[in-house]
mmCIF file of C-alpha atoms in Angstrom:
data_model
loop_
_atom_site.group_PDB
_atom_site.id
_atom_site.type_symbol
_atom_site.label_atom_id
_atom_site.label_comp_id
_atom_site.label_asym_id
_atom_site.label_seq_id
_atom_site.Cartn_x
_atom_site.Cartn_y
_atom_site.Cartn_z
ATOM 1 C CA UNK A 1123 183.122 -3.136 153.308
ATOM 2 C CA UNK A 1124 182.420 -6.089 151.046
ATOM 3 C CA UNK A 1125 182.670 -4.420 147.701
ATOM 4 C CA UNK A 1126 186.427 -4.042 146.864
ATOM 5 C CA UNK A 1127 185.704 -1.413 144.178
ATOM 6 C CA UNK A 1128 184.733 1.023 146.954
ATOM 7 C CA UNK A 1129 188.068 0.692 148.799
ATOM 8 C CA UNK A 1130 189.423 3.835 147.191
ATOM 9 C CA UNK A 1131 186.527 5.764 148.877
ATOM 10 C CA UNK A 1132 187.733 4.836 152.311
ATOM 11 C CA UNK A 1133 189.079 7.706 154.465
ATOM 12 C CA UNK A 1134 192.776 7.522 155.111
ATOM 13 C CA UNK A 1135 194.054 9.387 158.075
ATOM 14 C CA UNK A 1136 197.311 10.385 159.788
ATOM 15 C CA UNK A 1137 197.577 11.111 163.545
ATOM 16 C CA UNK A 1138 200.017 13.921 164.433
ATOM 17 C CA UNK A 1139 200.612 15.717 167.775
ATOM 18 C CA UNK A 1140 201.129 19.394 167.185
ATOM 19 C CA UNK A 1141 201.986 21.790 169.989
ATOM 20 C CA UNK A 1142 199.826 24.906 170.185
ATOM 21 C CA UNK A 1143 202.927 26.933 169.370
ATOM 22 C CA UNK A 1144 203.403 24.885 166.168
ATOM 23 C CA UNK A 1145 199.732 25.355 165.235
ATOM 24 C CA UNK A 1146 200.234 29.150 165.561
ATOM 25 C CA UNK A 1147 203.266 29.143 163.391
ATOM 26 C CA UNK A 1148 201.590 26.906 160.768
ATOM 27 C CA UNK A 1149 198.517 29.190 160.719
ATOM 28 C CA UNK A 1150 200.766 32.358 160.343
ATOM 29 C CA UNK A 1151 202.556 30.630 157.528
ATOM 30 C CA UNK A 1152 199.204 29.823 155.857
ATOM 31 C CA UNK A 1153 199.977 26.129 156.108
ATOM 32 C CA UNK A 1154 196.793 25.585 158.220
ATOM 33 C CA UNK A 1155 193.620 27.388 157.103
ATOM 34 C CA UNK A 1156 190.877 28.298 159.473
ATOM 35 C CA UNK A 1157 187.804 29.102 157.439
ATOM 36 C CA UNK A 1158 184.972 30.781 159.378
ATOM 37 C CA UNK A 1159 182.504 29.135 156.874
ATOM 38 C CA UNK A 1160 183.122 25.890 158.716
ATOM 39 C CA UNK A 1161 182.177 27.195 162.142
ATOM 40 C CA UNK A 1162 181.300 30.477 163.465
ATOM 41 C CA UNK A 1163 184.515 31.658 164.938
ATOM 42 C CA UNK A 1164 183.573 32.373 168.509
ATOM 43 C CA UNK A 1165 180.348 30.976 169.649
ATOM 44 C CA UNK A 1166 182.101 30.188 172.916
ATOM 45 C CA UNK A 1167 181.694 32.774 175.635
ATOM 46 C CA UNK A 1168 184.761 34.487 177.104
ATOM 47 C CA UNK A 1169 184.426 32.257 180.239
ATOM 48 C CA UNK A 1170 184.388 29.065 178.067
ATOM 49 C CA UNK A 1171 187.597 30.300 176.295
ATOM 50 C CA UNK A 1172 189.193 31.159 179.552
ATOM 51 C CA UNK A 1173 188.497 27.838 181.086
ATOM 52 C CA UNK A 1174 190.130 26.155 178.147
ATOM 53 C CA UNK A 1175 193.328 28.112 178.809
ATOM 54 C CA UNK A 1176 193.076 27.224 182.482
ATOM 55 C CA UNK A 1177 192.617 23.522 181.595
ATOM 56 C CA UNK A 1178 195.793 23.673 179.431
ATOM 57 C CA UNK A 1179 197.746 25.236 182.321
ATOM 58 C CA UNK A 1180 196.390 22.549 184.652
ATOM 59 C CA UNK A 1181 197.570 19.877 182.298
ATOM 60 C CA UNK A 1182 194.042 18.447 181.592
ATOM 61 C CA UNK A 1183 193.550 16.535 178.317
ATOM 62 C CA UNK A 1184 192.305 18.448 175.280
ATOM 63 C CA UNK A 1185 190.000 16.751 172.704
ATOM 64 C CA UNK A 1186 191.564 16.189 169.346
ATOM 65 C CA UNK A 1187 191.075 18.315 166.233
ATOM 66 C CA UNK A 1188 190.459 17.219 162.607
ATOM 67 C CA UNK A 1189 192.048 18.681 159.522
ATOM 68 C CA UNK A 1190 191.674 17.805 155.884
ATOM 69 C CA UNK A 1191 194.670 17.847 153.403
ATOM 70 C CA UNK A 1192 193.893 20.223 150.494
ATOM 71 C CA UNK A 1193 195.714 21.489 147.515
ATOM 72 C CA UNK A 1194 199.513 21.513 147.794
ATOM 73 C CA UNK A 1195 199.311 19.892 151.149
ATOM 74 C CA UNK A 1196 197.708 22.865 152.925
ATOM 75 C CA UNK A 1197 195.617 21.702 155.849
ATOM 76 C CA UNK A 1198 192.095 23.008 156.528
ATOM 77 C CA UNK A 1199 190.726 22.811 160.033
ATOM 78 C CA UNK A 1200 187.288 21.315 159.955
ATOM 79 C CA UNK A 1201 186.552 20.259 163.584
ATOM 80 C CA UNK A 1202 187.992 21.796 166.744
ATOM 81 C CA UNK A 1203 187.965 25.442 165.546
ATOM 82 C CA UNK A 1204 186.650 26.690 168.806
ATOM 83 C CA UNK A 1205 189.485 25.125 170.726
ATOM 84 C CA UNK A 1206 192.182 26.051 168.292
ATOM 85 C CA UNK A 1207 190.977 29.658 167.759
ATOM 86 C CA UNK A 1208 190.741 30.195 171.555
ATOM 87 C CA UNK A 1209 194.400 29.295 172.015
ATOM 88 C CA UNK A 1210 195.540 31.201 168.996
ATOM 89 C CA UNK A 1211 193.601 34.192 170.279
ATOM 90 C CA UNK A 1212 195.272 33.973 173.642
ATOM 91 C CA UNK A 1213 198.780 33.524 172.270
ATOM 92 C CA UNK A 1214 198.551 36.069 169.398
ATOM 93 C CA UNK A 1215 195.162 37.704 168.964
ATOM 94 C CA UNK A 1216 196.234 39.694 165.882
ATOM 95 C CA UNK A 1217 196.861 36.418 163.990
ATOM 96 C CA UNK A 1218 193.115 35.825 163.797
ATOM 97 C CA UNK A 1219 191.966 39.467 163.921
ATOM 98 C CA UNK A 1220 190.342 39.221 167.277
ATOM 99 C CA UNK A 1221 190.668 41.338 170.451
ATOM 100 C CA UNK A 1222 193.094 40.223 173.168
ATOM 101 C CA UNK A 1223 191.673 37.515 175.322
ATOM 102 C CA UNK A 1224 191.508 38.549 178.958
ATOM 103 C CA UNK A 1225 190.830 35.598 181.143
ATOM 104 C CA UNK A 1226 187.622 35.513 183.260
ATOM 105 C CA UNK A 1227 185.626 32.774 184.956
ATOM 106 C CA UNK A 1228 188.528 30.595 185.863
ATOM 107 C CA UNK A 1229 187.316 28.831 188.957
ATOM 108 C CA UNK A 1230 190.182 26.432 189.810
ATOM 109 C CA UNK A 1231 193.053 28.927 189.202
ATOM 110 C CA UNK A 1232 191.208 32.011 190.194
ATOM 111 C CA UNK A 1233 194.478 34.085 190.071
ATOM 112 C CA UNK A 1234 194.333 33.825 186.228
ATOM 113 C CA UNK A 1235 191.305 36.068 186.038
ATOM 114 C CA UNK A 1236 191.969 39.428 184.577
ATOM 115 C CA UNK A 1237 195.288 38.253 183.007
ATOM 116 C CA UNK A 1238 196.310 38.214 179.352
ATOM 117 C CA UNK A 1239 199.217 36.265 177.800
ATOM 118 C CA UNK A 1240 201.748 39.050 178.643
ATOM 119 C CA UNK A 1241 200.829 38.896 182.276
ATOM 120 C CA UNK A 1242 201.724 35.138 182.699
ATOM 121 C CA UNK A 1243 205.013 33.844 183.873
ATOM 122 C CA UNK A 1244 207.459 32.525 181.250
ATOM 123 C CA UNK A 1245 206.828 29.050 182.545
ATOM 124 C CA UNK A 1246 202.977 29.371 182.020
ATOM 125 C CA UNK A 1247 203.382 30.873 178.606
ATOM 126 C CA UNK A 1248 205.825 28.201 177.497
ATOM 127 C CA UNK A 1249 203.478 25.483 178.915
ATOM 128 C CA UNK A 1250 200.651 26.708 176.669
ATOM 129 C CA UNK A 1251 202.812 26.846 173.635
ATOM 130 C CA UNK A 1252 204.331 23.442 174.165
ATOM 131 C CA UNK A 1253 201.144 21.576 175.128
ATOM 132 C CA UNK A 1254 200.472 19.005 172.431
ATOM 133 C CA UNK A 1255 197.046 18.341 170.823
ATOM 134 C CA UNK A 1256 196.263 15.246 168.833
ATOM 135 C CA UNK A 1257 195.454 16.202 165.263
ATOM 136 C CA UNK A 1258 193.745 13.647 162.833
ATOM 137 C CA UNK A 1259 194.616 14.591 159.324
ATOM 138 C CA UNK A 1260 192.261 13.379 156.543
ATOM 139 C CA UNK A 1261 194.535 12.681 153.736
ATOM 140 C CA UNK A 1262 193.831 14.302 150.391
ATOM 141 C CA UNK A 1263 191.090 12.589 148.472
ATOM 142 C CA UNK A 1264 189.425 13.450 145.115
ATOM 143 C CA UNK A 1265 186.109 12.120 146.194
ATOM 144 C CA UNK A 1266 183.920 15.112 147.029
ATOM 145 C CA UNK A 1267 181.216 12.873 148.510
ATOM 146 C CA UNK A 1268 183.564 11.327 150.996
ATOM 147 C CA UNK A 1269 184.790 14.862 152.156
ATOM 148 C CA UNK A 1270 181.195 16.101 152.317
ATOM 149 C CA UNK A 1271 180.058 13.094 154.413
ATOM 150 C CA UNK A 1272 183.122 13.131 156.627
ATOM 151 C CA UNK A 1273 182.375 16.801 157.768
ATOM 152 C CA UNK A 1274 178.708 16.040 158.282
ATOM 153 C CA UNK A 1275 179.411 12.937 160.425
ATOM 154 C CA UNK A 1276 182.060 14.645 162.467
ATOM 155 C CA UNK A 1277 179.673 17.474 163.390
ATOM 156 C CA UNK A 1278 176.225 15.780 163.513
ATOM 157 C CA UNK A 1279 175.084 15.669 167.051
ATOM 158 C CA UNK A 1280 177.460 18.382 168.206
ATOM 159 C CA UNK A 1281 176.179 21.081 170.438
ATOM 160 C CA UNK A 1282 178.006 23.876 168.548
ATOM 161 C CA UNK A 1283 176.482 23.695 165.145
ATOM 162 C CA UNK A 1284 172.921 23.606 164.052
ATOM 163 C CA UNK A 1285 171.779 21.359 161.176
ATOM 164 C CA UNK A 1286 171.797 24.229 158.744
ATOM 165 C CA UNK A 1287 175.219 25.394 159.770
ATOM 166 C CA UNK A 1288 176.410 21.867 159.076
ATOM 167 C CA UNK A 1289 174.865 22.136 155.615
ATOM 168 C CA UNK A 1290 176.617 25.441 155.024
ATOM 169 C CA UNK A 1291 179.881 23.976 156.020
ATOM 170 C CA UNK A 1292 179.625 20.586 154.313
ATOM 171 C CA UNK A 1293 178.308 21.991 151.044
ATOM 172 C CA UNK A 1294 181.553 23.907 150.699
ATOM 173 C CA UNK A 1295 183.498 20.645 150.487
ATOM 174 C CA UNK A 1296 181.936 19.930 147.110
ATOM 175 C CA UNK A 1297 183.072 21.650 143.973
ATOM 176 C CA UNK A 1298 180.461 24.290 143.199
ATOM 177 C CA UNK A 1299 178.879 23.920 146.606
ATOM 178 C CA UNK A 1300 179.977 27.339 147.611
ATOM 179 C CA UNK A 1301 178.115 28.862 144.622
ATOM 180 C CA UNK A 1302 174.966 26.942 145.650
ATOM 181 C CA UNK A 1303 175.099 27.953 149.288
ATOM 182 C CA UNK A 1304 176.100 31.514 148.566
ATOM 183 C CA UNK A 1305 172.938 31.746 146.513
ATOM 184 C CA UNK A 1306 170.864 30.295 149.477
ATOM 185 C CA UNK A 1307 172.328 33.100 151.604
ATOM 186 C CA UNK A 1308 171.704 35.716 149.083
ATOM 187 C CA UNK A 1309 168.041 34.606 148.904
ATOM 188 C CA UNK A 1310 167.835 34.761 152.738
ATOM 189 C CA UNK A 1311 168.749 38.455 152.481
ATOM 190 C CA UNK A 1312 166.043 39.222 149.841
ATOM 191 C CA UNK A 1313 164.008 42.039 151.514
ATOM 192 C CA UNK A 1314 160.446 40.694 150.830
ATOM 193 C CA UNK A 1315 161.542 37.264 152.317
ATOM 194 C CA UNK A 1316 163.031 39.043 155.353
ATOM 195 C CA UNK A 1317 159.872 40.975 155.956
ATOM 196 C CA UNK A 1318 157.537 37.969 155.475
ATOM 197 C CA UNK A 1319 159.518 35.758 157.963
ATOM 198 C CA UNK A 1320 160.064 38.607 160.530
ATOM 199 C CA UNK A 1321 158.171 36.601 163.171
ATOM 200 C CA UNK A 1322 161.104 34.059 163.156
ATOM 201 C CA UNK A 1323 162.937 34.620 166.492
ATOM 202 C CA UNK A 1324 166.298 36.154 166.247
ATOM 203 C CA UNK A 1325 167.801 33.292 168.271
ATOM 204 C CA UNK A 1326 166.754 31.040 165.496
ATOM 205 C CA UNK A 1327 168.247 33.270 162.787
ATOM 206 C CA UNK A 1328 171.518 33.215 164.635
ATOM 207 C CA UNK A 1329 171.641 29.551 163.843
ATOM 208 C CA UNK A 1330 170.719 30.055 160.173
ATOM 209 C CA UNK A 1331 167.109 29.209 160.419
ATOM 210 C CA UNK A 1332 166.243 31.790 157.743
ATOM 211 C CA UNK A 1333 168.621 29.947 155.440
ATOM 212 C CA UNK A 1334 166.926 26.685 156.345
ATOM 213 C CA UNK A 1335 163.575 28.337 155.404
ATOM 214 C CA UNK A 1336 165.002 28.973 151.966
ATOM 215 C CA UNK A 1337 166.043 25.429 151.521
ATOM 216 C CA UNK A 1338 162.642 24.323 152.911
ATOM 217 C CA UNK A 1339 160.931 26.381 150.180
ATOM 218 C CA UNK A 1340 162.691 24.321 147.527
ATOM 219 C CA UNK A 1341 162.033 21.109 149.381
ATOM 220 C CA UNK A 1342 158.306 21.613 149.476
ATOM 221 C CA UNK A 1343 158.054 23.016 145.897
ATOM 222 C CA UNK A 1344 160.353 20.714 144.137
ATOM 223 C CA UNK A 1345 161.133 17.678 146.308
ATOM 224 C CA UNK A 1346 157.924 16.916 148.141
ATOM 225 C CA UNK A 1347 157.646 13.360 146.965
ATOM 226 C CA UNK A 1348 161.060 12.521 148.715
ATOM 227 C CA UNK A 1349 159.654 13.531 152.096
ATOM 228 C CA UNK A 1350 159.688 10.537 154.507
ATOM 229 C CA UNK A 1351 158.619 12.166 157.740
ATOM 230 C CA UNK A 1352 162.025 13.527 158.880
ATOM 231 C CA UNK A 1353 162.612 17.136 158.134
ATOM 232 C CA UNK A 1354 166.381 17.123 158.606
ATOM 233 C CA UNK A 1355 166.887 14.140 156.302
ATOM 234 C CA UNK A 1356 164.599 15.666 153.716
ATOM 235 C CA UNK A 1357 166.550 18.954 153.558
ATOM 236 C CA UNK A 1358 169.866 17.003 153.616
ATOM 237 C CA UNK A 1359 168.822 14.866 150.776
ATOM 238 C CA UNK A 1360 167.532 17.835 148.675
ATOM 239 C CA UNK A 1361 170.863 19.612 149.105
ATOM 240 C CA UNK A 1362 172.942 16.453 148.431
ATOM 241 C CA UNK A 1363 170.980 15.482 145.348
ATOM 242 C CA UNK A 1364 171.438 19.058 144.071
ATOM 243 C CA UNK A 1365 175.159 19.313 144.841
ATOM 244 C CA UNK A 1366 175.931 15.903 143.297
ATOM 245 C CA UNK A 1367 173.852 16.403 140.215
ATOM 246 C CA UNK A 1368 171.217 13.709 140.913
ATOM 247 C CA UNK A 1369 168.366 16.265 140.178
ATOM 248 C CA UNK A 1370 168.145 19.236 137.819
ATOM 249 C CA UNK A 1371 168.387 22.547 139.746
ATOM 250 C CA UNK A 1372 168.703 25.639 137.560
ATOM 251 C CA UNK A 1373 169.995 28.072 140.216
ATOM 252 C CA UNK A 1374 169.182 31.238 138.355
ATOM 253 C CA UNK A 1375 165.672 30.084 137.340
ATOM 254 C CA UNK A 1376 164.923 28.881 140.839
ATOM 255 C CA UNK A 1377 166.229 31.976 142.496
ATOM 256 C CA UNK A 1378 164.107 34.247 140.144
ATOM 257 C CA UNK A 1379 161.001 32.086 141.082
ATOM 258 C CA UNK A 1380 161.741 32.362 144.758
ATOM 259 C CA UNK A 1381 161.978 36.156 144.510
ATOM 260 C CA UNK A 1382 158.674 36.338 142.561
ATOM 261 C CA UNK A 1383 156.941 34.146 145.040
ATOM 262 C CA UNK A 1384 158.058 36.163 148.196
ATOM 263 C CA UNK A 1385 157.447 39.482 146.508
ATOM 264 C CA UNK A 1386 153.805 38.519 146.159
ATOM 265 C CA UNK A 1387 153.593 36.952 149.614
ATOM 266 C CA UNK A 1388 154.962 40.064 151.300
ATOM 267 C CA UNK A 1389 152.822 42.410 149.247
ATOM 268 C CA UNK A 1390 149.659 40.513 150.156
ATOM 269 C CA UNK A 1391 150.285 39.296 153.703
ATOM 270 C CA UNK A 1392 153.321 41.093 155.096
ATOM 271 C CA UNK A 1393 154.361 39.133 158.222
ATOM 272 C CA UNK A 1394 151.100 37.462 158.753
ATOM 273 C CA UNK A 1395 151.635 34.742 156.078
ATOM 274 C CA UNK A 1396 153.109 31.998 158.328
ATOM 275 C CA UNK A 1397 151.541 32.481 161.740
ATOM 276 C CA UNK A 1398 148.316 31.830 163.675
ATOM 277 C CA UNK A 1399 145.538 34.329 163.860
ATOM 278 C CA UNK A 1400 143.936 35.201 167.306
ATOM 279 C CA UNK A 1401 140.048 35.548 167.694
ATOM 280 C CA UNK A 1402 140.376 39.197 166.774
ATOM 281 C CA UNK A 1403 141.785 38.329 163.408
ATOM 282 C CA UNK A 1404 145.435 39.448 164.330
ATOM 283 C CA UNK A 1405 148.538 37.447 163.562
ATOM 284 C CA UNK A 1406 149.994 36.123 166.794
ATOM 285 C CA UNK A 1407 152.967 34.034 167.835
ATOM 286 C CA UNK A 1408 156.107 33.113 165.971
ATOM 287 C CA UNK A 1409 156.514 31.689 162.481
ATOM 288 C CA UNK A 1410 155.129 28.119 162.274
ATOM 289 C CA UNK A 1411 157.044 25.947 159.807
ATOM 290 C CA UNK A 1412 153.943 23.839 158.955
ATOM 291 C CA UNK A 1413 152.064 26.994 158.012
ATOM 292 C CA UNK A 1414 155.067 28.185 156.013
ATOM 293 C CA UNK A 1415 155.161 25.044 153.946
ATOM 294 C CA UNK A 1416 151.484 25.200 153.109
ATOM 295 C CA UNK A 1417 151.601 28.771 152.119
ATOM 296 C CA UNK A 1418 154.755 28.815 149.969
ATOM 297 C CA UNK A 1419 153.668 25.675 148.196
ATOM 298 C CA UNK A 1420 150.312 27.306 147.373
ATOM 299 C CA UNK A 1421 151.822 30.579 146.133
ATOM 300 C CA UNK A 1422 154.552 28.774 144.061
ATOM 301 C CA UNK A 1423 152.035 26.837 142.018
ATOM 302 C CA UNK A 1424 149.146 29.382 141.967
ATOM 303 C CA UNK A 1425 151.107 32.621 141.793
ATOM 304 C CA UNK A 1426 149.336 33.926 138.679
ATOM 305 C CA UNK A 1427 145.929 33.175 140.272
ATOM 306 C CA UNK A 1428 146.846 34.994 143.506
ATOM 307 C CA UNK A 1429 148.766 37.979 142.168
ATOM 308 C CA UNK A 1430 145.575 39.944 141.075
ATOM 309 C CA UNK A 1431 143.680 39.390 144.295
ATOM 310 C CA UNK A 1432 143.407 42.234 146.906
ATOM 311 C CA UNK A 1433 145.489 41.682 150.088
ATOM 312 C CA UNK A 1434 142.397 41.822 152.269
ATOM 313 C CA UNK A 1435 140.737 39.008 150.449
ATOM 314 C CA UNK A 1436 143.904 36.733 150.636
ATOM 315 C CA UNK A 1437 144.361 37.572 154.364
ATOM 316 C CA UNK A 1438 140.721 36.777 155.103
ATOM 317 C CA UNK A 1439 140.821 33.459 153.190
ATOM 318 C CA UNK A 1440 144.104 32.498 154.851
ATOM 319 C CA UNK A 1441 142.645 33.118 158.270
ATOM 320 C CA UNK A 1442 139.709 30.932 157.431
ATOM 321 C CA UNK A 1443 142.063 28.161 156.233
ATOM 322 C CA UNK A 1444 144.279 28.258 159.322
ATOM 323 C CA UNK A 1445 141.348 28.352 161.675
ATOM 324 C CA UNK A 1446 139.642 25.410 160.075
ATOM 325 C CA UNK A 1447 139.285 22.112 161.967
ATOM 326 C CA UNK A 1448 140.784 20.281 158.989
ATOM 327 C CA UNK A 1449 143.997 22.465 158.991
ATOM 328 C CA UNK A 1450 144.337 22.130 162.689
ATOM 329 C CA UNK A 1451 143.987 18.307 162.406
ATOM 330 C CA UNK A 1452 146.744 18.407 159.749
ATOM 331 C CA UNK A 1453 149.127 20.403 162.020
ATOM 332 C CA UNK A 1454 148.461 18.556 165.195
ATOM 333 C CA UNK A 1455 149.834 15.181 166.378
ATOM 334 C CA UNK A 1456 151.330 13.147 163.608
ATOM 335 C CA UNK A 1457 151.751 16.239 161.422
ATOM 336 C CA UNK A 1458 155.133 15.157 160.096
ATOM 337 C CA UNK A 1459 153.905 12.735 157.517
ATOM 338 C CA UNK A 1460 153.634 13.116 153.731
ATOM 339 C CA UNK A 1461 149.846 12.722 153.983
ATOM 340 C CA UNK A 1462 149.419 15.569 156.570
ATOM 341 C CA UNK A 1463 151.796 17.802 154.529
ATOM 342 C CA UNK A 1464 149.635 17.198 151.485
ATOM 343 C CA UNK A 1465 146.564 17.858 153.410
ATOM 344 C CA UNK A 1466 147.811 21.221 154.732
ATOM 345 C CA UNK A 1467 148.779 22.375 151.227
ATOM 346 C CA UNK A 1468 145.444 21.250 149.845
ATOM 347 C CA UNK A 1469 143.438 23.080 152.425
ATOM 348 C CA UNK A 1470 145.383 26.380 151.935
ATOM 349 C CA UNK A 1471 145.211 26.106 148.200
ATOM 350 C CA UNK A 1472 141.516 25.516 147.967
ATOM 351 C CA UNK A 1473 140.783 28.365 150.444
ATOM 352 C CA UNK A 1474 143.042 30.958 148.908
ATOM 353 C CA UNK A 1475 141.952 30.151 145.350
ATOM 354 C CA UNK A 1476 138.248 29.884 146.371
ATOM 355 C CA UNK A 1477 137.862 26.350 144.973
#
């Protein structure tokens, strides 16, 4: 770092070895906070959790965890929740409001299968409690951007969290970020929106793809000129510029417009707004993001023109737009460019508005 005025933004850390017994006591005393907003508590299967316990008993090394120092020195767990929660569940399931962990799928120490903590020998129980895990503590910093970036970089590329889950977690590192993301979640529960995106697979929704579509709505309607061809970076930049006040974003006004747009989309097109049509004119397949962007951008700008039109007319015009050679060319190879995005929106707008 060449600019010395930025030295105060460096992350300062302390490395500590906690035993799992100490982590349990700290958690029970509320000196370590495990917030489910940071990671879904148990995406791991029962077998994955069981094998972690088996690894600890075998004496295998356990990857480190990361905590951030908050107000009054209270530590928040921001990376390693799966590992920590698994051991806490096994040692004292009531401490994290989870059912007792019964081991299964242990393939080295098969005798562990079917056992809970009370079934283990005193030696095995004490070994789990006394096993150390390296904890890196991010020392308290007033710089929200540093904390935000730190969480994002720790988790980017991990298999446990989707890009939108990382946005959910990292936004809560910033003052007011919880208000912003709670509003995103509320919009994702708006019934006309739910109905219109019903062709989004449930497996996608489990990783917050519905919330990502809300963010994508604002990206394509407010932030299109910032698109550089990478969807993830585009959505990240929109959220960051909003959270750190780099762009104006009136949350109540934007939420109201979002609801107006999706009320009309659902009324006119139901769940056929963002998907292909087969030769019989029926919507087919799952929701296509490129189609979604074109339609929501059109409705956002031309809502007053489209609101009076009968659903049948809008549906027929949309089918013509989607089936056109121009639209297919704009959604084929090389579709992730600002030029192709603009073409898709233009084609749908001209067809729906009969221009």
